[in-house]
Amino acid sequence: MSRQPDFEDASDWKCAKCAVPLEMHEVEVAYMGSKYPVALPRCPRCGIVFIPEQLAVGKMAEIERLLEDK
Amino acid sequence: MGDVCKAARGIMVEQGKMPPSAHEFALQDMMFSNSDKVTLARHQPGTNASAYLFFPGCQLSGSSPEHVMKTYAYLSDRLQGGVGLMLRCCGAPAEWAGREETVSQLVDEFRAQWSQMGSPQLILACSSCYAFFKAHLPEAELMSLWEVIDREGLPSAVAKPQLPLVAIHDPCTSRHETRIQESVRRIVGKLGYETEELPLSRDKTECCGFGGLMFFANRELAEKVIRRRIAETPADLLAYCAVCRDHFSSRGKPTWHLLDLIFGDAVSRNLIGRPIDYSLRREKRVRLKNLCLREVWCEDRVESEAYHIHLSVSEKVRGLMEQRMILDEDLQQVIQWAERTGNKLVNQETGHSLAHYRPGAVTYWVEYSGEEGGFTIHNAYSHRMELLEELKP
């Protein structure tokens, strides 16, 4: 998860509340007792994060499976 | 092999090694089917004892509740001594998931209700319920619905759907039930349909991809199993398990349920090529209880899902939701949260909103448009990994 995924569609989205574009920022994700830092697009003001579909159903799902099979 | 897998699952659950993603969706669906919204246990109207108890099972109730209504009317008409009705899930998903403690709890609950009703003979429409009760309720006298219809005769004035040759698919849980397989073939024979035996049938029949919760634990394998089975014959399939019908039908194979032929309607016709809609299955179970209370027991009690948010979902997105095990209710929770808090993203090009929310063990993401009252869903996805997000007001 440390490798930065492809976020080309992140620039299409902005925070609805703060009306500002998202910026890459390190955020923690956790599963089955393990925590990992990952760089994700995030609103610099309120902190809302964007996880694109391809990341959720691709790399994240793959890591979930690996952790479950451990 | 099935017994080995089941034993291994039991050990994994006991040792806390079972991954949550494998069976959680199916177990939650089972809990829903055993909640107050869905369950019902009554003697036949106008009676206070039941010689028989019709147990249609949660899958037929969620898939074609109209068949449950017609079958109950038929049984009440044909059998003497009172036919009770019980709506709930037998507990087979818990057994398949290796949850022995849950199985014991569900069997105890069932036994208490069934004893209270006078321990009536059970009439089962689903072969998984049959196998489950045979294993866990040895004191009960079991009868498959197909044996009853075979013995009592077909309902009168049946306008049969016109079908060419049909190939009989035996559900995997009926594999060792020769009497049930025979009854089914006799019924089809009496109805006058020309049938074909699949290369693997009866004691060698194949699974539809649902047995053992394969569809939830290993989707890729289940898809392979479904596609292999439907490719075995160019003829339409005839199933006597609602899940088998739904799995084959949703993958485009014309598949009929035996009740379609018995009651002369073709409920299954509308299911061909349509994704399995898990939200609708839940809703149908709730509606069935209400319909039974209203039309059979003449009680004006209406209980329904509190869907305050109306969703418009295209067939394409519905297919994705089936694949990703996402319910309408999950989407509604996300939208409700996003609209209340304002925590969402907005697409600068399309104007669509994108929000996420984690009501339990899964984070759901929904891309939507619209406003209070009605929303159009453009996409939905989820992940189990928890995002440790720190939101500032």
Coordinates of C-alpha atoms in Angstrom, one line a residue:
Chain A
M1 CA 0.0 0.0 0.0
S2 CA 3.0 2.3 0.3
R3 CA 3.1 2.7 -3.5
Q4 CA 1.1 5.6 -4.7
P5 CA -1.9 4.4 -6.8
D6 CA -3.0 6.1 -10.0
F7 CA -5.3 9.0 -9.1
E8 CA -5.9 10.6 -12.5
D9 CA -9.6 11.0 -11.9
A10 CA -9.1 12.6 -8.5
S11 CA -8.7 16.0 -10.1
D12 CA -12.4 15.8 -11.2
W13 CA -13.6 15.8 -7.6
K14 CA -13.5 18.5 -5.0
C15 CA -14.8 18.7 -1.4
A16 CA -18.5 19.7 -1.5
K17 CA -18.3 21.4 1.9
C18 CA -15.0 23.3 1.6
A19 CA -15.2 23.8 -2.2
V20 CA -11.5 23.2 -2.5
P21 CA -9.6 20.7 -4.7
L22 CA -8.1 17.5 -3.1
E23 CA -4.4 17.1 -2.4
M24 CA -2.4 14.0 -1.8
H25 CA -1.8 13.2 1.8
E26 CA -0.8 10.3 3.9
V27 CA -3.8 8.5 5.5
E28 CA -3.9 5.3 7.6
V29 CA -6.0 2.3 6.6
A30 CA -6.5 -0.7 8.9
Y31 CA -7.7 -4.3 8.4
M32 CA -7.6 -7.4 10.5
G33 CA -5.4 -5.9 13.1
S34 CA -2.9 -4.3 10.7
K35 CA -2.4 -0.6 9.9
Y36 CA -0.8 0.9 6.8
P37 CA 0.0 4.4 5.7
V38 CA -1.2 5.2 2.1
A39 CA -1.1 8.4 0.1
L40 CA -4.7 9.4 -0.9
P41 CA -6.4 12.5 -2.3
R42 CA -7.8 14.4 0.7
C43 CA -9.4 17.8 1.3
P44 CA -6.8 19.9 3.0
R45 CA -9.4 21.7 5.1
C46 CA -11.8 19.1 6.5
G47 CA -9.9 16.0 5.8
I48 CA -12.5 14.0 3.7
V49 CA -10.7 11.4 1.7
F50 CA -11.3 10.1 -1.9
I51 CA -10.8 6.4 -2.7
P52 CA -11.4 5.8 -6.4
E53 CA -13.4 2.7 -7.5
Q54 CA -10.4 1.1 -9.2
L55 CA -8.4 1.3 -6.0
A56 CA -11.3 -0.1 -3.8
V57 CA -12.1 -3.0 -6.1
G58 CA -8.6 -3.6 -7.2
K59 CA -5.5 -3.2 -5.0
M60 CA -7.5 -2.8 -1.7
A61 CA -9.6 -5.9 -2.4
E62 CA -6.4 -7.8 -3.2
I63 CA -4.7 -6.8 0.1
E64 CA -7.9 -7.6 2.0
R65 CA -7.8 -11.1 0.6
L66 CA -4.1 -11.5 1.3
L67 CA -4.6 -10.5 4.9
E68 CA -7.6 -12.8 5.3
D69 CA -5.6 -15.7 3.9
K70 CA -2.7 -15.1 6.2
Chain B
M1 CA -15.7 -33.6 0.5
G2 CA -18.5 -31.4 1.7
D3 CA -18.2 -32.8 5.2
V4 CA -14.4 -32.2 5.3
C5 CA -15.0 -28.5 4.2
K6 CA -17.7 -28.1 6.8
A7 CA -15.5 -29.5 9.6
A8 CA -12.6 -27.3 8.5
R9 CA -14.9 -24.2 8.6
G10 CA -16.1 -25.2 12.1
I11 CA -12.5 -25.3 13.3
M12 CA -11.7 -21.9 11.6
V13 CA -14.7 -20.3 13.2
E14 CA -13.8 -21.8 16.6
Q15 CA -10.2 -20.6 16.4
G16 CA -11.2 -17.1 15.1
K17 CA -9.5 -17.7 11.8
M18 CA -12.5 -17.4 9.5
P19 CA -12.2 -14.2 7.3
P20 CA -15.2 -12.0 7.8
S21 CA -15.7 -11.4 4.1
A22 CA -16.4 -15.1 3.4
H23 CA -19.9 -15.5 4.8
E24 CA -20.9 -12.3 6.5
F25 CA -23.4 -11.1 3.8
A26 CA -25.2 -14.5 3.8
L27 CA -25.3 -14.6 7.6
Q28 CA -26.7 -11.1 7.8
D29 CA -29.3 -12.0 5.2
M30 CA -30.2 -15.0 7.3
M31 CA -30.6 -12.8 10.4
F32 CA -32.8 -10.5 8.4
S33 CA -35.0 -13.5 7.4
N34 CA -35.3 -14.4 11.1
S35 CA -36.1 -10.9 12.3
D36 CA -39.6 -9.7 13.3
K37 CA -40.1 -8.0 10.0
V38 CA -40.2 -11.4 8.2
T39 CA -41.0 -14.2 10.6
L40 CA -44.5 -15.6 11.0
A41 CA -45.8 -18.8 12.7
R42 CA -49.6 -19.3 12.6
H43 CA -52.2 -22.1 12.6
Q44 CA -54.5 -22.1 9.6
P45 CA -57.2 -19.4 10.0
G46 CA -60.2 -20.7 11.9
T47 CA -58.2 -23.5 13.6
N48 CA -56.2 -23.8 16.7
A49 CA -54.1 -26.9 15.8
S50 CA -51.9 -27.9 12.9
A51 CA -51.4 -31.4 11.7
Y52 CA -49.0 -29.9 9.1
L53 CA -46.7 -26.9 8.9
F54 CA -45.8 -25.5 5.6
F55 CA -42.2 -24.1 5.6
P56 CA -41.5 -22.5 2.3
G57 CA -38.0 -21.3 3.3
C58 CA -36.4 -17.9 2.9
Q59 CA -35.2 -18.2 -0.7
L60 CA -38.6 -19.0 -2.2
S61 CA -40.1 -16.3 -0.1
G62 CA -37.6 -13.8 -1.3
S63 CA -37.7 -14.9 -4.9
S64 CA -41.3 -15.7 -5.8
P65 CA -43.6 -15.0 -2.8
E66 CA -46.6 -15.4 -5.1
H67 CA -45.7 -19.1 -5.3
V68 CA -45.7 -19.3 -1.5
M69 CA -49.2 -17.8 -1.4
K70 CA -50.6 -20.2 -4.0
T71 CA -48.9 -23.2 -2.5
Y72 CA -50.3 -22.4 1.0
A73 CA -53.8 -22.0 -0.5
Y74 CA -53.4 -25.3 -2.2
L75 CA -52.2 -27.2 0.9
S76 CA -54.9 -25.6 3.1
D77 CA -57.5 -26.8 0.6
R78 CA -56.1 -30.3 0.2
L79 CA -55.0 -31.4 3.6
Q80 CA -57.1 -32.1 6.7
G81 CA -56.3 -31.3 10.3
G82 CA -55.0 -27.8 9.8
V83 CA -52.0 -26.5 7.8
G84 CA -49.9 -23.9 9.7
L85 CA -47.5 -21.6 8.0
M86 CA -44.1 -20.6 9.2
L87 CA -41.9 -17.9 7.5
R88 CA -38.3 -17.8 8.5
C89 CA -34.9 -19.2 7.5
C90 CA -34.1 -22.8 8.6
G91 CA -30.5 -22.0 9.5
A92 CA -28.7 -23.7 6.6
P93 CA -26.4 -20.7 5.9
A94 CA -25.1 -20.8 9.5
E95 CA -24.3 -24.5 9.1
W96 CA -22.6 -23.9 5.8
A97 CA -20.6 -21.1 7.4
G98 CA -19.4 -23.4 10.2
R99 CA -21.2 -21.5 12.9
E100 CA -22.2 -24.3 15.1
E101 CA -23.3 -22.1 18.0
T102 CA -25.7 -20.2 15.8
V103 CA -27.1 -23.4 14.3
S104 CA -27.9 -24.7 17.9
Q105 CA -29.5 -21.4 18.8
L106 CA -31.7 -21.4 15.6
V107 CA -32.7 -25.0 16.0
D108 CA -33.7 -24.3 19.6
E109 CA -35.8 -21.3 18.5
F110 CA -37.4 -23.3 15.8
R111 CA -38.1 -26.4 18.0
A112 CA -39.7 -24.2 20.7
Q113 CA -42.1 -22.7 18.2
W114 CA -42.8 -25.9 16.4
S115 CA -43.5 -27.8 19.7
Q116 CA -45.8 -25.0 20.7
M117 CA -47.8 -25.6 17.5
G118 CA -48.1 -29.2 18.4
S119 CA -45.1 -30.6 16.5
P120 CA -46.8 -30.8 13.2
Q121 CA -45.5 -32.7 10.2
L122 CA -43.2 -30.4 8.2
I123 CA -43.9 -29.7 4.5
L124 CA -40.7 -28.3 3.0
A125 CA -40.4 -26.5 -0.4
C126 CA -36.6 -26.2 -0.3
S127 CA -34.3 -29.2 -0.3
S128 CA -31.7 -27.3 1.8
C129 CA -34.3 -26.8 4.6
Y130 CA -35.1 -30.5 4.2
A131 CA -31.5 -31.6 4.6
F132 CA -31.1 -29.1 7.5
F133 CA -34.1 -30.4 9.5
K134 CA -33.3 -34.0 8.7
A135 CA -29.9 -33.5 10.4
H136 CA -30.9 -31.2 13.3
L137 CA -34.5 -32.1 14.1
P138 CA -34.6 -35.9 14.0
E139 CA -37.8 -36.0 16.0
A140 CA -39.7 -34.2 13.2
E141 CA -41.7 -35.9 10.5
L142 CA -40.5 -34.4 7.2
M143 CA -42.2 -34.3 3.8
S144 CA -41.1 -32.5 0.7
L145 CA -43.7 -30.3 -0.9
W146 CA -43.2 -32.4 -4.1
E147 CA -44.1 -35.6 -2.3
V148 CA -47.3 -33.9 -1.1
I149 CA -48.3 -32.6 -4.5
D150 CA -47.4 -36.0 -6.1
R151 CA -49.7 -37.7 -3.6
E152 CA -52.5 -35.2 -3.4
G153 CA -52.7 -34.4 -7.1
L154 CA -52.3 -31.3 -9.2
P155 CA -54.4 -28.2 -8.6
S156 CA -57.4 -28.1 -10.9
A157 CA -57.7 -25.9 -14.0
V158 CA -54.1 -25.4 -14.7
A159 CA -53.3 -23.4 -17.8
K160 CA -49.8 -24.7 -18.5
P161 CA -47.1 -22.5 -19.9
Q162 CA -46.1 -23.8 -23.3
L163 CA -42.6 -25.0 -23.2
P164 CA -40.5 -27.2 -25.4
L165 CA -38.3 -29.9 -23.9
V166 CA -37.1 -29.2 -20.4
A167 CA -34.1 -30.6 -18.6
I168 CA -34.5 -31.4 -14.9
H169 CA -31.9 -29.9 -12.6
D170 CA -31.9 -31.6 -9.2
P171 CA -30.6 -29.2 -6.4
C172 CA -27.4 -30.5 -4.7
T173 CA -29.1 -30.8 -1.4
S174 CA -31.6 -33.3 -2.8
R175 CA -28.8 -35.5 -4.1
H176 CA -29.5 -38.4 -1.7
E177 CA -33.3 -37.9 -1.6
T178 CA -34.5 -40.4 -4.2
R179 CA -38.1 -40.1 -3.2
I180 CA -38.1 -36.4 -3.8
Q181 CA -36.4 -36.8 -7.2
E182 CA -39.0 -39.4 -8.2
S183 CA -42.0 -37.2 -7.0
V184 CA -40.7 -34.3 -9.1
R185 CA -40.4 -36.5 -12.2
R186 CA -43.9 -37.9 -11.7
I187 CA -45.4 -34.4 -11.3
V188 CA -43.7 -33.2 -14.5
G189 CA -44.9 -36.4 -16.3
K190 CA -48.5 -35.7 -15.1
L191 CA -48.2 -32.2 -16.4
G192 CA -47.3 -33.6 -19.7
Y193 CA -43.9 -32.0 -20.3
E194 CA -41.3 -33.7 -22.4
T195 CA -38.1 -33.9 -20.2
E196 CA -34.5 -34.6 -20.6
E197 CA -32.1 -35.9 -18.0
L198 CA -28.8 -34.0 -17.7
P199 CA -25.6 -36.0 -17.9
L200 CA -25.1 -35.4 -14.2
S201 CA -28.4 -35.6 -12.3
R202 CA -30.0 -37.2 -9.2
D203 CA -27.3 -38.6 -6.9
K204 CA -24.6 -37.1 -9.2
T205 CA -26.3 -33.7 -9.7
E206 CA -24.2 -30.5 -9.7
C207 CA -24.5 -27.4 -7.5
C208 CA -25.9 -24.2 -8.8
G209 CA -23.1 -22.2 -7.1
F210 CA -25.0 -21.4 -3.9
G211 CA -24.5 -24.6 -1.9
G212 CA -22.0 -24.2 1.0
L213 CA -22.2 -20.4 0.4
M214 CA -19.8 -20.7 -2.6
F215 CA -21.4 -17.7 -4.2
F216 CA -20.3 -15.5 -1.3
A217 CA -17.0 -17.1 -0.4
N218 CA -15.6 -17.7 -3.9
R219 CA -17.5 -15.8 -6.6
E220 CA -15.2 -16.7 -9.3
L221 CA -15.6 -20.4 -8.7
A222 CA -19.4 -20.0 -8.4
E223 CA -19.6 -18.2 -11.7
K224 CA -17.7 -21.0 -13.3
V225 CA -20.0 -23.7 -11.8
I226 CA -23.1 -21.8 -12.9
R227 CA -21.8 -21.3 -16.5
R228 CA -20.7 -24.9 -16.8
R229 CA -24.0 -26.2 -15.6
I230 CA -26.1 -24.1 -17.9
A231 CA -24.0 -25.1 -20.9
E232 CA -24.8 -28.7 -20.4
T233 CA -28.0 -28.6 -22.5
P234 CA -29.6 -26.3 -25.1
A235 CA -33.0 -27.1 -23.5
D236 CA -34.7 -24.9 -20.9
L237 CA -33.9 -26.0 -17.3
L238 CA -36.5 -27.0 -14.8
A239 CA -35.5 -26.4 -11.1
Y240 CA -37.3 -27.1 -7.9
C241 CA -35.1 -24.9 -5.8
A242 CA -35.6 -21.1 -6.0
V243 CA -31.9 -20.3 -5.7
C244 CA -31.0 -22.8 -8.5
R245 CA -33.7 -21.1 -10.7
D246 CA -32.4 -17.6 -9.9
H247 CA -28.7 -18.4 -10.4
F248 CA -29.3 -20.0 -13.8
S249 CA -31.9 -17.5 -14.9
S250 CA -29.8 -14.5 -13.9
R251 CA -27.0 -15.7 -16.2
G252 CA -29.5 -15.7 -19.1
K253 CA -30.5 -19.4 -19.1
P254 CA -34.3 -19.9 -19.4
T255 CA -35.0 -21.7 -16.2
W256 CA -38.4 -22.6 -14.8
H257 CA -39.4 -23.4 -11.2
L258 CA -41.6 -26.4 -10.9
L259 CA -44.2 -24.2 -9.2
D260 CA -44.5 -22.2 -12.4
L261 CA -45.7 -25.3 -14.2
I262 CA -47.9 -26.6 -11.3
F263 CA -49.8 -23.3 -10.9
G264 CA -49.8 -22.5 -14.6
D265 CA -48.1 -19.1 -14.4
A266 CA -44.6 -18.2 -15.5
V267 CA -43.2 -16.0 -12.7
S268 CA -39.7 -17.2 -13.8
R269 CA -40.1 -15.7 -17.2
N270 CA -39.4 -12.2 -15.8
L271 CA -36.2 -13.3 -14.2
I272 CA -34.3 -14.4 -17.3
G273 CA -31.2 -12.3 -17.7
R274 CA -32.0 -10.0 -14.7
P275 CA -29.4 -9.6 -11.9
I276 CA -30.2 -11.0 -8.5
D277 CA -31.5 -8.1 -6.5
Y278 CA -30.7 -8.8 -2.9
S279 CA -32.5 -5.7 -1.6
L280 CA -35.7 -6.7 -3.5
R281 CA -35.4 -10.3 -2.0
R282 CA -35.5 -8.8 1.5
E283 CA -38.3 -6.5 0.6
K284 CA -40.3 -9.4 -0.9
R285 CA -39.9 -11.4 2.4
V286 CA -41.3 -8.4 4.4
R287 CA -44.2 -8.0 1.9
L288 CA -45.0 -11.7 2.0
K289 CA -45.5 -11.5 5.8
N290 CA -47.7 -8.5 5.4
L291 CA -49.7 -10.1 2.6
C292 CA -50.2 -13.2 4.5
L293 CA -51.4 -11.3 7.6
R294 CA -53.7 -9.2 5.5
E295 CA -55.1 -11.7 3.0
V296 CA -54.9 -15.0 4.9
W297 CA -55.5 -13.9 8.5
C298 CA -57.4 -10.7 7.7
E299 CA -55.3 -8.6 10.0
D300 CA -54.7 -5.0 9.0
R301 CA -51.1 -4.8 10.2
V302 CA -48.7 -3.2 7.8
E303 CA -45.0 -3.4 8.5
S304 CA -42.6 -2.3 5.8
E305 CA -39.1 -1.2 5.4
A306 CA -38.7 2.5 6.2
Y307 CA -37.3 3.6 2.9
H308 CA -37.5 7.3 3.2
I309 CA -35.0 7.8 0.4
H310 CA -36.2 6.8 -3.0
L311 CA -33.5 5.4 -5.2
S312 CA -33.4 5.1 -9.0
V313 CA -31.0 2.3 -10.0
S314 CA -30.3 1.3 -13.6
E315 CA -30.0 -2.4 -14.5
K316 CA -26.3 -1.9 -15.1
V317 CA -25.7 -0.5 -11.6
R318 CA -28.0 -3.2 -10.1
G319 CA -25.7 -5.8 -11.7
L320 CA -22.7 -4.2 -10.1
M321 CA -24.6 -4.2 -6.7
E322 CA -25.3 -7.9 -7.1
Q323 CA -21.6 -8.6 -7.9
R324 CA -20.4 -6.4 -5.0
M325 CA -23.1 -7.5 -2.5
I326 CA -24.4 -4.0 -1.9
L327 CA -28.0 -3.4 -0.8
D328 CA -30.3 -0.4 -1.3
E329 CA -30.3 0.0 2.4
D330 CA -26.5 0.5 2.4
L331 CA -26.8 3.2 -0.3
Q332 CA -29.6 4.9 1.6
Q333 CA -27.5 5.0 4.8
V334 CA -24.6 6.6 2.9
I335 CA -26.8 9.2 1.2
Q336 CA -28.6 10.0 4.5
W337 CA -25.2 10.5 6.2
A338 CA -23.8 12.7 3.4
E339 CA -26.9 14.9 3.0
R340 CA -27.2 15.4 6.7
T341 CA -23.5 16.2 7.3
G342 CA -22.5 17.6 4.0
N343 CA -19.5 15.3 4.0
K344 CA -19.2 14.4 0.3
L345 CA -17.2 15.1 -2.8
V346 CA -18.6 16.7 -5.9
N347 CA -17.6 16.1 -9.5
Q348 CA -16.8 19.3 -11.2
E349 CA -17.8 18.0 -14.6
T350 CA -20.9 15.9 -14.0
G351 CA -22.1 17.6 -10.7
H352 CA -22.5 14.1 -9.2
S353 CA -21.9 13.6 -5.5
L354 CA -19.6 10.9 -4.1
A355 CA -20.0 9.9 -0.5
H356 CA -18.8 7.1 1.8
Y357 CA -20.0 5.7 5.1
R358 CA -19.2 2.7 7.3
P359 CA -22.3 1.5 9.1
G360 CA -20.5 -1.7 10.2
A361 CA -17.6 -3.7 8.9
V362 CA -17.8 -2.4 5.3
T363 CA -17.3 1.1 3.9
Y364 CA -19.7 1.9 1.1
W365 CA -19.1 4.5 -1.6
V366 CA -22.0 5.9 -3.6
E367 CA -21.9 8.2 -6.6
Y368 CA -25.3 9.8 -7.0
S369 CA -27.3 12.8 -8.1
G370 CA -30.6 14.3 -7.2
E371 CA -32.0 15.7 -4.1
E372 CA -34.2 15.0 -1.0
G373 CA -36.7 12.3 -1.8
G374 CA -35.2 10.9 -5.0
F375 CA -31.7 10.0 -5.9
T376 CA -30.2 8.4 -9.0
I377 CA -27.4 6.0 -8.3
H378 CA -24.5 6.2 -10.9
N379 CA -22.0 3.9 -9.1
A380 CA -21.5 1.9 -5.9
Y381 CA -18.5 0.2 -4.5
S382 CA -17.2 -0.9 -1.2
H383 CA -14.1 -2.1 0.8
R384 CA -13.6 -3.7 4.1
M385 CA -10.4 -2.0 4.9
E386 CA -11.1 0.8 7.4
L387 CA -10.1 4.3 6.4
L388 CA -8.8 6.1 9.5
E389 CA -10.0 9.5 8.4
E390 CA -10.0 12.5 10.8
L391 CA -12.8 14.8 9.7
K392 CA -12.7 18.4 10.9
P393 CA -16.1 20.2 11.2

